Amino acid sequence: LSLVVLISGGGSNLRALLEATSESAFPARVVAVGADNEAEGLGHAEAWSIPSFTVVPSTFESREAWGEELLEQILRWSPDLVVCAGFMRILPPNVVRALSPRLINTHPALLPAFPGAHAVRDALAAGVDTTGVTVHVIDEGVDTGPVIVQRAVPVHPGDTEHELHERIKTVERELLVAAVRDIAEQTVDLEELAAR
Ligand code: GRF
């Protein structure tokens, strides 16, 4: 299964995917990494000699134009699956329509709780004692697509956003690699999931 992974930041989820997919027994390979900026995480792609591309929204006239260029860059690699791993942009409808359901995202909360770009901060502010991780298919909503897998993560009293996010990320990396393996081995059928 060939993957294109999209990132915006440090890329710890990408790094976990690069480590897992470098095992010859793992049924997926990262063929390219895309970013919306000169993300620090692109260093992981370089370290693993994986090609990368950046498509920066501010250099385009519109979100749609940015989306079209991003889609073109993605499709060059003919991926079987596109993985958003800390990609902090909403994909325009034309991109989602072209890729979904072979398009998944990892979100640092138990969707539908705490959607959006500040899930960890929002969970802390809400005072919940449990939050978690969700890997889901991206549909045309924001963090609303069918759930592939979720796992709870405890909030500890006095957690800072960073401490809680790091605890979430340790689970997130594991869940994302497992979800990609399940999709590659067809234990998870994305078309069936999306058709429900
Ligand atoms: C992840 O927790 C992801 O769910 C969220 O931002 C974080 C990105 O972390 N959207 P990294 O770039 O993979 O280290």
JSON list of C-alpha atoms and ligand atoms in Angstrom, two decimals:
[
{"chain": "A", "resi": 1, "resn": "LEU", "atom": "CA", "xyz": [0.00, 0.00, 0.00]},
{"chain": "A", "resi": 2, "resn": "SER", "atom": "CA", "xyz": [1.61, 3.29, -1.00]},
{"chain": "A", "resi": 3, "resn": "LEU", "atom": "CA", "xyz": [1.07, 6.26, 1.29]},
{"chain": "A", "resi": 4, "resn": "VAL", "atom": "CA", "xyz": [1.37, 10.00, 0.89]},
{"chain": "A", "resi": 5, "resn": "VAL", "atom": "CA", "xyz": [1.56, 11.60, 4.34]},
{"chain": "A", "resi": 6, "resn": "LEU", "atom": "CA", "xyz": [0.61, 15.27, 4.89]},
{"chain": "A", "resi": 7, "resn": "ILE", "atom": "CA", "xyz": [2.08, 17.24, 7.79]},
{"chain": "A", "resi": 8, "resn": "SER", "atom": "CA", "xyz": [2.26, 20.81, 9.12]},
{"chain": "A", "resi": 9, "resn": "GLY", "atom": "CA", "xyz": [4.49, 20.57, 12.19]},
{"chain": "A", "resi": 10, "resn": "GLY", "atom": "CA", "xyz": [7.01, 18.41, 14.01]},
{"chain": "A", "resi": 11, "resn": "GLY", "atom": "CA", "xyz": [5.92, 15.20, 12.32]},
{"chain": "A", "resi": 12, "resn": "SER", "atom": "CA", "xyz": [6.20, 12.75, 15.23]},
{"chain": "A", "resi": 13, "resn": "ASN", "atom": "CA", "xyz": [3.30, 10.78, 13.72]},
{"chain": "A", "resi": 14, "resn": "LEU", "atom": "CA", "xyz": [5.08, 10.83, 10.36]},
{"chain": "A", "resi": 15, "resn": "ARG", "atom": "CA", "xyz": [8.25, 9.59, 12.04]},
{"chain": "A", "resi": 16, "resn": "ALA", "atom": "CA", "xyz": [6.33, 6.69, 13.57]},
{"chain": "A", "resi": 17, "resn": "LEU", "atom": "CA", "xyz": [4.94, 5.81, 10.12]},
{"chain": "A", "resi": 18, "resn": "LEU", "atom": "CA", "xyz": [8.41, 6.05, 8.55]},
{"chain": "A", "resi": 19, "resn": "GLU", "atom": "CA", "xyz": [9.82, 3.73, 11.23]},
{"chain": "A", "resi": 20, "resn": "ALA", "atom": "CA", "xyz": [7.00, 1.20, 10.87]},
{"chain": "A", "resi": 21, "resn": "THR", "atom": "CA", "xyz": [6.94, 1.20, 7.07]},
{"chain": "A", "resi": 22, "resn": "SER", "atom": "CA", "xyz": [10.70, 0.76, 6.86]},
{"chain": "A", "resi": 23, "resn": "GLU", "atom": "CA", "xyz": [10.21, -2.79, 8.19]},
{"chain": "A", "resi": 24, "resn": "SER", "atom": "CA", "xyz": [10.06, -5.00, 5.11]},
{"chain": "A", "resi": 25, "resn": "ALA", "atom": "CA", "xyz": [7.22, -7.03, 6.68]},
{"chain": "A", "resi": 26, "resn": "PHE", "atom": "CA", "xyz": [5.02, -3.96, 7.09]},
{"chain": "A", "resi": 27, "resn": "PRO", "atom": "CA", "xyz": [2.45, -3.91, 4.25]},
{"chain": "A", "resi": 28, "resn": "ALA", "atom": "CA", "xyz": [2.74, -0.18, 3.41]},
{"chain": "A", "resi": 29, "resn": "ARG", "atom": "CA", "xyz": [5.36, 2.28, 2.18]},
{"chain": "A", "resi": 30, "resn": "VAL", "atom": "CA", "xyz": [5.54, 6.07, 2.44]},
{"chain": "A", "resi": 31, "resn": "VAL", "atom": "CA", "xyz": [6.17, 7.24, -1.14]},
{"chain": "A", "resi": 32, "resn": "ALA", "atom": "CA", "xyz": [6.07, 11.00, -0.49]},
{"chain": "A", "resi": 33, "resn": "VAL", "atom": "CA", "xyz": [5.46, 13.58, 2.23]},
{"chain": "A", "resi": 34, "resn": "GLY", "atom": "CA", "xyz": [3.55, 16.81, 1.65]},
{"chain": "A", "resi": 35, "resn": "ALA", "atom": "CA", "xyz": [3.38, 19.93, 3.83]},
{"chain": "A", "resi": 36, "resn": "ASP", "atom": "CA", "xyz": [1.62, 23.31, 3.84]},
{"chain": "A", "resi": 37, "resn": "ASN", "atom": "CA", "xyz": [4.80, 25.04, 5.01]},
{"chain": "A", "resi": 38, "resn": "GLU", "atom": "CA", "xyz": [8.52, 24.38, 5.50]},
{"chain": "A", "resi": 39, "resn": "ALA", "atom": "CA", "xyz": [7.52, 22.08, 8.39]},
{"chain": "A", "resi": 40, "resn": "GLU", "atom": "CA", "xyz": [10.16, 20.79, 10.80]},
{"chain": "A", "resi": 41, "resn": "GLY", "atom": "CA", "xyz": [8.75, 17.32, 10.16]},
{"chain": "A", "resi": 42, "resn": "LEU", "atom": "CA", "xyz": [10.06, 17.42, 6.57]},
{"chain": "A", "resi": 43, "resn": "GLY", "atom": "CA", "xyz": [13.42, 16.62, 8.16]},
{"chain": "A", "resi": 44, "resn": "HIS", "atom": "CA", "xyz": [12.09, 13.11, 8.89]},
{"chain": "A", "resi": 45, "resn": "ALA", "atom": "CA", "xyz": [11.28, 12.62, 5.19]},
{"chain": "A", "resi": 46, "resn": "GLU", "atom": "CA", "xyz": [14.81, 13.75, 4.33]},
{"chain": "A", "resi": 47, "resn": "ALA", "atom": "CA", "xyz": [16.34, 11.44, 6.93]},
{"chain": "A", "resi": 48, "resn": "TRP", "atom": "CA", "xyz": [14.50, 8.52, 5.32]},
{"chain": "A", "resi": 49, "resn": "SER", "atom": "CA", "xyz": [15.23, 9.72, 1.74]},
{"chain": "A", "resi": 50, "resn": "ILE", "atom": "CA", "xyz": [11.52, 10.12, 1.03]},
{"chain": "A", "resi": 51, "resn": "PRO", "atom": "CA", "xyz": [10.60, 12.79, -1.55]},
{"chain": "A", "resi": 52, "resn": "SER", "atom": "CA", "xyz": [8.60, 15.73, -0.23]},
{"chain": "A", "resi": 53, "resn": "PHE", "atom": "CA", "xyz": [6.65, 18.70, -1.53]},
{"chain": "A", "resi": 54, "resn": "THR", "atom": "CA", "xyz": [5.30, 21.87, 0.04]},
{"chain": "A", "resi": 55, "resn": "VAL", "atom": "CA", "xyz": [2.19, 23.71, -1.16]},
{"chain": "A", "resi": 56, "resn": "VAL", "atom": "CA", "xyz": [1.86, 26.96, 0.79]},
{"chain": "A", "resi": 57, "resn": "PRO", "atom": "CA", "xyz": [-1.70, 28.37, 0.95]},
{"chain": "A", "resi": 58, "resn": "SER", "atom": "CA", "xyz": [-0.62, 32.02, 1.16]},
{"chain": "A", "resi": 59, "resn": "THR", "atom": "CA", "xyz": [0.97, 31.76, -2.28]},
{"chain": "A", "resi": 60, "resn": "PHE", "atom": "CA", "xyz": [-2.40, 30.98, -3.93]},
{"chain": "A", "resi": 61, "resn": "GLU", "atom": "CA", "xyz": [-5.30, 33.22, -4.93]},
{"chain": "A", "resi": 62, "resn": "SER", "atom": "CA", "xyz": [-7.88, 30.98, -3.26]},
{"chain": "A", "resi": 63, "resn": "ARG", "atom": "CA", "xyz": [-8.30, 27.89, -1.10]},
{"chain": "A", "resi": 64, "resn": "GLU", "atom": "CA", "xyz": [-9.62, 26.05, -4.13]},
{"chain": "A", "resi": 65, "resn": "ALA", "atom": "CA", "xyz": [-6.51, 26.93, -6.18]},
{"chain": "A", "resi": 66, "resn": "TRP", "atom": "CA", "xyz": [-4.31, 25.80, -3.30]},
{"chain": "A", "resi": 67, "resn": "GLY", "atom": "CA", "xyz": [-6.35, 22.60, -3.03]},
{"chain": "A", "resi": 68, "resn": "GLU", "atom": "CA", "xyz": [-6.00, 21.90, -6.74]},
{"chain": "A", "resi": 69, "resn": "GLU", "atom": "CA", "xyz": [-2.22, 22.24, -6.61]},
{"chain": "A", "resi": 70, "resn": "LEU", "atom": "CA", "xyz": [-2.03, 20.11, -3.46]},
{"chain": "A", "resi": 71, "resn": "LEU", "atom": "CA", "xyz": [-4.20, 17.45, -5.12]},
{"chain": "A", "resi": 72, "resn": "GLU", "atom": "CA", "xyz": [-2.04, 17.48, -8.25]},
{"chain": "A", "resi": 73, "resn": "GLN", "atom": "CA", "xyz": [1.12, 17.04, -6.15]},
{"chain": "A", "resi": 74, "resn": "ILE", "atom": "CA", "xyz": [-0.48, 14.17, -4.24]},
{"chain": "A", "resi": 75, "resn": "LEU", "atom": "CA", "xyz": [-1.80, 12.36, -7.33]},
{"chain": "A", "resi": 76, "resn": "ARG", "atom": "CA", "xyz": [1.66, 12.42, -8.95]},
{"chain": "A", "resi": 77, "resn": "TRP", "atom": "CA", "xyz": [2.54, 9.64, -6.51]},
{"chain": "A", "resi": 78, "resn": "SER", "atom": "CA", "xyz": [-0.57, 7.55, -7.25]},
{"chain": "A", "resi": 79, "resn": "PRO", "atom": "CA", "xyz": [-1.04, 6.78, -3.55]},
{"chain": "A", "resi": 80, "resn": "ASP", "atom": "CA", "xyz": [-3.41, 4.06, -2.36]},
{"chain": "A", "resi": 81, "resn": "LEU", "atom": "CA", "xyz": [-3.97, 6.09, 0.82]},
{"chain": "A", "resi": 82, "resn": "VAL", "atom": "CA", "xyz": [-3.40, 9.69, 1.93]},
{"chain": "A", "resi": 83, "resn": "VAL", "atom": "CA", "xyz": [-2.71, 10.15, 5.64]},
{"chain": "A", "resi": 84, "resn": "CYS", "atom": "CA", "xyz": [-3.13, 13.54, 7.33]},
{"chain": "A", "resi": 85, "resn": "ALA", "atom": "CA", "xyz": [-0.83, 13.34, 10.36]},
{"chain": "A", "resi": 86, "resn": "GLY", "atom": "CA", "xyz": [-0.81, 16.72, 12.06]},
{"chain": "A", "resi": 87, "resn": "PHE", "atom": "CA", "xyz": [-1.89, 18.51, 8.87]},
{"chain": "A", "resi": 88, "resn": "MET", "atom": "CA", "xyz": [-3.46, 21.71, 10.16]},
{"chain": "A", "resi": 89, "resn": "ARG", "atom": "CA", "xyz": [-5.53, 22.68, 7.12]},
{"chain": "A", "resi": 90, "resn": "ILE", "atom": "CA", "xyz": [-9.10, 21.88, 6.13]},
{"chain": "A", "resi": 91, "resn": "LEU", "atom": "CA", "xyz": [-8.97, 20.21, 2.72]},
{"chain": "A", "resi": 92, "resn": "PRO", "atom": "CA", "xyz": [-11.25, 21.93, 0.19]},
{"chain": "A", "resi": 93, "resn": "PRO", "atom": "CA", "xyz": [-14.25, 19.85, -1.05]},
{"chain": "A", "resi": 94, "resn": "ASN", "atom": "CA", "xyz": [-12.65, 19.19, -4.47]},
{"chain": "A", "resi": 95, "resn": "VAL", "atom": "CA", "xyz": [-9.70, 17.52, -2.74]},
{"chain": "A", "resi": 96, "resn": "VAL", "atom": "CA", "xyz": [-11.86, 15.45, -0.37]},
{"chain": "A", "resi": 97, "resn": "ARG", "atom": "CA", "xyz": [-14.11, 14.33, -3.23]},
{"chain": "A", "resi": 98, "resn": "ALA", "atom": "CA", "xyz": [-11.11, 13.22, -5.27]},
{"chain": "A", "resi": 99, "resn": "LEU", "atom": "CA", "xyz": [-9.41, 11.26, -2.47]},
{"chain": "A", "resi": 100, "resn": "SER", "atom": "CA", "xyz": [-11.98, 10.09, 0.12]},
{"chain": "A", "resi": 101, "resn": "PRO", "atom": "CA", "xyz": [-12.41, 7.49, 1.50]},
{"chain": "A", "resi": 102, "resn": "ARG", "atom": "CA", "xyz": [-8.73, 6.67, 0.83]},
{"chain": "A", "resi": 103, "resn": "LEU", "atom": "CA", "xyz": [-8.01, 9.75, 2.94]},
{"chain": "A", "resi": 104, "resn": "ILE", "atom": "CA", "xyz": [-7.63, 9.48, 6.73]},
{"chain": "A", "resi": 105, "resn": "ASN", "atom": "CA", "xyz": [-6.79, 11.81, 9.60]},
{"chain": "A", "resi": 106, "resn": "THR", "atom": "CA", "xyz": [-5.59, 11.44, 13.16]},
{"chain": "A", "resi": 107, "resn": "HIS", "atom": "CA", "xyz": [-7.21, 13.75, 15.72]},
{"chain": "A", "resi": 108, "resn": "PRO", "atom": "CA", "xyz": [-6.09, 14.22, 19.35]},
{"chain": "A", "resi": 109, "resn": "ALA", "atom": "CA", "xyz": [-9.53, 13.78, 20.95]},
{"chain": "A", "resi": 110, "resn": "LEU", "atom": "CA", "xyz": [-12.40, 11.26, 21.10]},
{"chain": "A", "resi": 111, "resn": "LEU", "atom": "CA", "xyz": [-14.51, 12.63, 18.22]},
{"chain": "A", "resi": 112, "resn": "PRO", "atom": "CA", "xyz": [-17.20, 13.88, 18.12]},
{"chain": "A", "resi": 113, "resn": "ALA", "atom": "CA", "xyz": [-15.85, 15.50, 21.28]},
{"chain": "A", "resi": 114, "resn": "PHE", "atom": "CA", "xyz": [-13.48, 18.43, 20.78]},
{"chain": "A", "resi": 115, "resn": "PRO", "atom": "CA", "xyz": [-13.27, 18.77, 16.98]},
{"chain": "A", "resi": 116, "resn": "GLY", "atom": "CA", "xyz": [-11.11, 21.47, 15.42]},
{"chain": "A", "resi": 117, "resn": "ALA", "atom": "CA", "xyz": [-7.59, 22.73, 15.74]},
{"chain": "A", "resi": 118, "resn": "HIS", "atom": "CA", "xyz": [-7.39, 23.06, 19.55]},
{"chain": "A", "resi": 119, "resn": "ALA", "atom": "CA", "xyz": [-8.69, 19.69, 20.72]},
{"chain": "A", "resi": 120, "resn": "VAL", "atom": "CA", "xyz": [-6.17, 19.20, 23.55]},
{"chain": "A", "resi": 121, "resn": "ARG", "atom": "CA", "xyz": [-6.61, 22.72, 24.92]},
{"chain": "A", "resi": 122, "resn": "ASP", "atom": "CA", "xyz": [-10.41, 22.38, 24.67]},
{"chain": "A", "resi": 123, "resn": "ALA", "atom": "CA", "xyz": [-10.41, 19.06, 26.56]},
{"chain": "A", "resi": 124, "resn": "LEU", "atom": "CA", "xyz": [-8.34, 20.61, 29.36]},
{"chain": "A", "resi": 125, "resn": "ALA", "atom": "CA", "xyz": [-10.62, 23.66, 29.48]},
{"chain": "A", "resi": 126, "resn": "ALA", "atom": "CA", "xyz": [-13.67, 21.39, 29.67]},
{"chain": "A", "resi": 127, "resn": "GLY", "atom": "CA", "xyz": [-12.17, 19.67, 32.71]},
{"chain": "A", "resi": 128, "resn": "VAL", "atom": "CA", "xyz": [-12.75, 16.13, 31.42]},
{"chain": "A", "resi": 129, "resn": "ASP", "atom": "CA", "xyz": [-10.77, 13.35, 33.12]},
{"chain": "A", "resi": 130, "resn": "THR", "atom": "CA", "xyz": [-10.53, 11.32, 29.91]},
{"chain": "A", "resi": 131, "resn": "THR", "atom": "CA", "xyz": [-9.84, 12.36, 26.33]},
{"chain": "A", "resi": 132, "resn": "GLY", "atom": "CA", "xyz": [-8.12, 10.38, 23.59]},
{"chain": "A", "resi": 133, "resn": "VAL", "atom": "CA", "xyz": [-7.25, 9.80, 19.94]},
{"chain": "A", "resi": 134, "resn": "THR", "atom": "CA", "xyz": [-9.40, 9.24, 16.87]},
{"chain": "A", "resi": 135, "resn": "VAL", "atom": "CA", "xyz": [-8.28, 7.95, 13.46]},
{"chain": "A", "resi": 136, "resn": "HIS", "atom": "CA", "xyz": [-11.07, 8.59, 10.96]},
{"chain": "A", "resi": 137, "resn": "VAL", "atom": "CA", "xyz": [-11.90, 8.88, 7.28]},
{"chain": "A", "resi": 138, "resn": "ILE", "atom": "CA", "xyz": [-11.96, 12.52, 6.15]},
{"chain": "A", "resi": 139, "resn": "ASP", "atom": "CA", "xyz": [-15.31, 13.49, 4.68]},
{"chain": "A", "resi": 140, "resn": "GLU", "atom": "CA", "xyz": [-16.47, 16.95, 3.62]},
{"chain": "A", "resi": 141, "resn": "GLY", "atom": "CA", "xyz": [-17.11, 18.05, 7.19]},
{"chain": "A", "resi": 142, "resn": "VAL", "atom": "CA", "xyz": [-14.51, 19.09, 9.79]},
{"chain": "A", "resi": 143, "resn": "ASP", "atom": "CA", "xyz": [-13.43, 16.06, 11.86]},
{"chain": "A", "resi": 144, "resn": "THR", "atom": "CA", "xyz": [-16.78, 14.39, 11.08]},
{"chain": "A", "resi": 145, "resn": "GLY", "atom": "CA", "xyz": [-15.89, 11.36, 8.92]},
{"chain": "A", "resi": 146, "resn": "PRO", "atom": "CA", "xyz": [-16.45, 7.72, 9.90]},
{"chain": "A", "resi": 147, "resn": "VAL", "atom": "CA", "xyz": [-14.27, 6.57, 12.81]},
{"chain": "A", "resi": 148, "resn": "ILE", "atom": "CA", "xyz": [-11.71, 3.85, 12.07]},
{"chain": "A", "resi": 149, "resn": "VAL", "atom": "CA", "xyz": [-10.35, 3.49, 15.61]},
{"chain": "A", "resi": 150, "resn": "GLN", "atom": "CA", "xyz": [-10.37, 5.43, 18.89]},
{"chain": "A", "resi": 151, "resn": "ARG", "atom": "CA", "xyz": [-8.56, 5.01, 22.18]},
{"chain": "A", "resi": 152, "resn": "ALA", "atom": "CA", "xyz": [-9.00, 6.85, 25.49]},
{"chain": "A", "resi": 153, "resn": "VAL", "atom": "CA", "xyz": [-6.16, 8.74, 27.15]},
{"chain": "A", "resi": 154, "resn": "PRO", "atom": "CA", "xyz": [-6.39, 9.85, 30.81]},
{"chain": "A", "resi": 155, "resn": "VAL", "atom": "CA", "xyz": [-6.06, 13.50, 31.78]},
{"chain": "A", "resi": 156, "resn": "HIS", "atom": "CA", "xyz": [-3.93, 13.91, 34.91]},
{"chain": "A", "resi": 157, "resn": "PRO", "atom": "CA", "xyz": [-4.68, 16.68, 37.43]},
{"chain": "A", "resi": 158, "resn": "GLY", "atom": "CA", "xyz": [-2.48, 19.68, 36.69]},
{"chain": "A", "resi": 159, "resn": "ASP", "atom": "CA", "xyz": [-1.69, 18.54, 33.14]},
{"chain": "A", "resi": 160, "resn": "THR", "atom": "CA", "xyz": [-0.40, 21.30, 30.91]},
{"chain": "A", "resi": 161, "resn": "GLU", "atom": "CA", "xyz": [-1.57, 21.26, 27.28]},
{"chain": "A", "resi": 162, "resn": "HIS", "atom": "CA", "xyz": [1.89, 20.06, 26.27]},
{"chain": "A", "resi": 163, "resn": "GLU", "atom": "CA", "xyz": [1.99, 17.24, 28.84]},
{"chain": "A", "resi": 164, "resn": "LEU", "atom": "CA", "xyz": [-1.46, 16.01, 27.85]},
{"chain": "A", "resi": 165, "resn": "HIS", "atom": "CA", "xyz": [-0.69, 16.31, 24.12]},
{"chain": "A", "resi": 166, "resn": "GLU", "atom": "CA", "xyz": [2.53, 14.33, 24.55]},
{"chain": "A", "resi": 167, "resn": "ARG", "atom": "CA", "xyz": [0.61, 11.59, 26.41]},
{"chain": "A", "resi": 168, "resn": "ILE", "atom": "CA", "xyz": [-1.95, 11.63, 23.60]},
{"chain": "A", "resi": 169, "resn": "LYS", "atom": "CA", "xyz": [0.76, 11.44, 20.95]},
{"chain": "A", "resi": 170, "resn": "THR", "atom": "CA", "xyz": [2.27, 8.27, 22.42]},
{"chain": "A", "resi": 171, "resn": "VAL", "atom": "CA", "xyz": [-1.11, 6.56, 21.87]},
{"chain": "A", "resi": 172, "resn": "GLU", "atom": "CA", "xyz": [-1.73, 8.35, 18.58]},
{"chain": "A", "resi": 173, "resn": "ARG", "atom": "CA", "xyz": [1.43, 7.04, 16.94]},
{"chain": "A", "resi": 174, "resn": "GLU", "atom": "CA", "xyz": [0.51, 3.49, 17.86]},
{"chain": "A", "resi": 175, "resn": "LEU", "atom": "CA", "xyz": [-3.10, 3.84, 16.69]},
{"chain": "A", "resi": 176, "resn": "LEU", "atom": "CA", "xyz": [-2.14, 5.44, 13.37]},
{"chain": "A", "resi": 177, "resn": "VAL", "atom": "CA", "xyz": [0.39, 2.71, 12.51]},
{"chain": "A", "resi": 178, "resn": "ALA", "atom": "CA", "xyz": [-2.15, 0.02, 13.46]},
{"chain": "A", "resi": 179, "resn": "ALA", "atom": "CA", "xyz": [-4.88, 1.69, 11.36]},
{"chain": "A", "resi": 180, "resn": "VAL", "atom": "CA", "xyz": [-2.58, 1.88, 8.31]},
{"chain": "A", "resi": 181, "resn": "ARG", "atom": "CA", "xyz": [-1.67, -1.79, 8.78]},
{"chain": "A", "resi": 182, "resn": "ASP", "atom": "CA", "xyz": [-5.36, -2.76, 9.06]},
{"chain": "A", "resi": 183, "resn": "ILE", "atom": "CA", "xyz": [-6.20, -0.80, 5.90]},
{"chain": "A", "resi": 184, "resn": "ALA", "atom": "CA", "xyz": [-3.26, -2.37, 4.03]},
{"chain": "A", "resi": 185, "resn": "GLU", "atom": "CA", "xyz": [-4.30, -5.85, 5.16]},
{"chain": "A", "resi": 186, "resn": "GLN", "atom": "CA", "xyz": [-7.93, -5.04, 4.37]},
{"chain": "A", "resi": 187, "resn": "THR", "atom": "CA", "xyz": [-9.00, -5.76, 7.93]},
{"chain": "A", "resi": 188, "resn": "VAL", "atom": "CA", "xyz": [-10.53, -2.29, 7.64]},
{"chain": "A", "resi": 189, "resn": "ASP", "atom": "CA", "xyz": [-12.49, -1.65, 4.43]},
{"chain": "A", "resi": 190, "resn": "LEU", "atom": "CA", "xyz": [-12.62, 2.13, 3.93]},
{"chain": "A", "resi": 191, "resn": "GLU", "atom": "CA", "xyz": [-15.20, 1.95, 1.14]},
{"chain": "A", "resi": 192, "resn": "GLU", "atom": "CA", "xyz": [-17.51, -0.13, 3.33]},
{"chain": "A", "resi": 193, "resn": "LEU", "atom": "CA", "xyz": [-16.93, 2.16, 6.31]},
{"chain": "A", "resi": 194, "resn": "ALA", "atom": "CA", "xyz": [-17.69, 5.26, 4.25]},
{"chain": "A", "resi": 195, "resn": "ALA", "atom": "CA", "xyz": [-20.79, 3.68, 2.73]},
{"chain": "A", "resi": 196, "resn": "ARG", "atom": "CA", "xyz": [-22.44, 2.95, 6.11]},
{"chain": "B", "resi": 1, "resn": "GRF", "atom": "C1", "xyz": [-1.07, 15.47, 16.43]},
{"chain": "B", "resi": 1, "resn": "GRF", "atom": "O1", "xyz": [-1.49, 15.24, 17.76]},
{"chain": "B", "resi": 1, "resn": "GRF", "atom": "C2", "xyz": [-2.27, 15.61, 15.52]},
{"chain": "B", "resi": 1, "resn": "GRF", "atom": "O2", "xyz": [-3.35, 14.80, 15.89]},
{"chain": "B", "resi": 1, "resn": "GRF", "atom": "C3", "xyz": [-2.63, 17.04, 15.75]},
{"chain": "B", "resi": 1, "resn": "GRF", "atom": "O3", "xyz": [-1.40, 17.74, 15.80]},
{"chain": "B", "resi": 1, "resn": "GRF", "atom": "C4", "xyz": [-0.40, 16.83, 16.28]},
{"chain": "B", "resi": 1, "resn": "GRF", "atom": "C5", "xyz": [0.69, 16.80, 15.26]},
{"chain": "B", "resi": 1, "resn": "GRF", "atom": "O4", "xyz": [1.80, 16.21, 15.85]},
{"chain": "B", "resi": 1, "resn": "GRF", "atom": "N1", "xyz": [-3.46, 17.54, 14.68]},
{"chain": "B", "resi": 1, "resn": "GRF", "atom": "P1", "xyz": [3.05, 15.76, 14.92]},
{"chain": "B", "resi": 1, "resn": "GRF", "atom": "O5", "xyz": [3.29, 16.88, 13.90]},
{"chain": "B", "resi": 1, "resn": "GRF", "atom": "O6", "xyz": [2.68, 14.47, 14.26]},
{"chain": "B", "resi": 1, "resn": "GRF", "atom": "O7", "xyz": [4.17, 15.61, 15.91]}
]
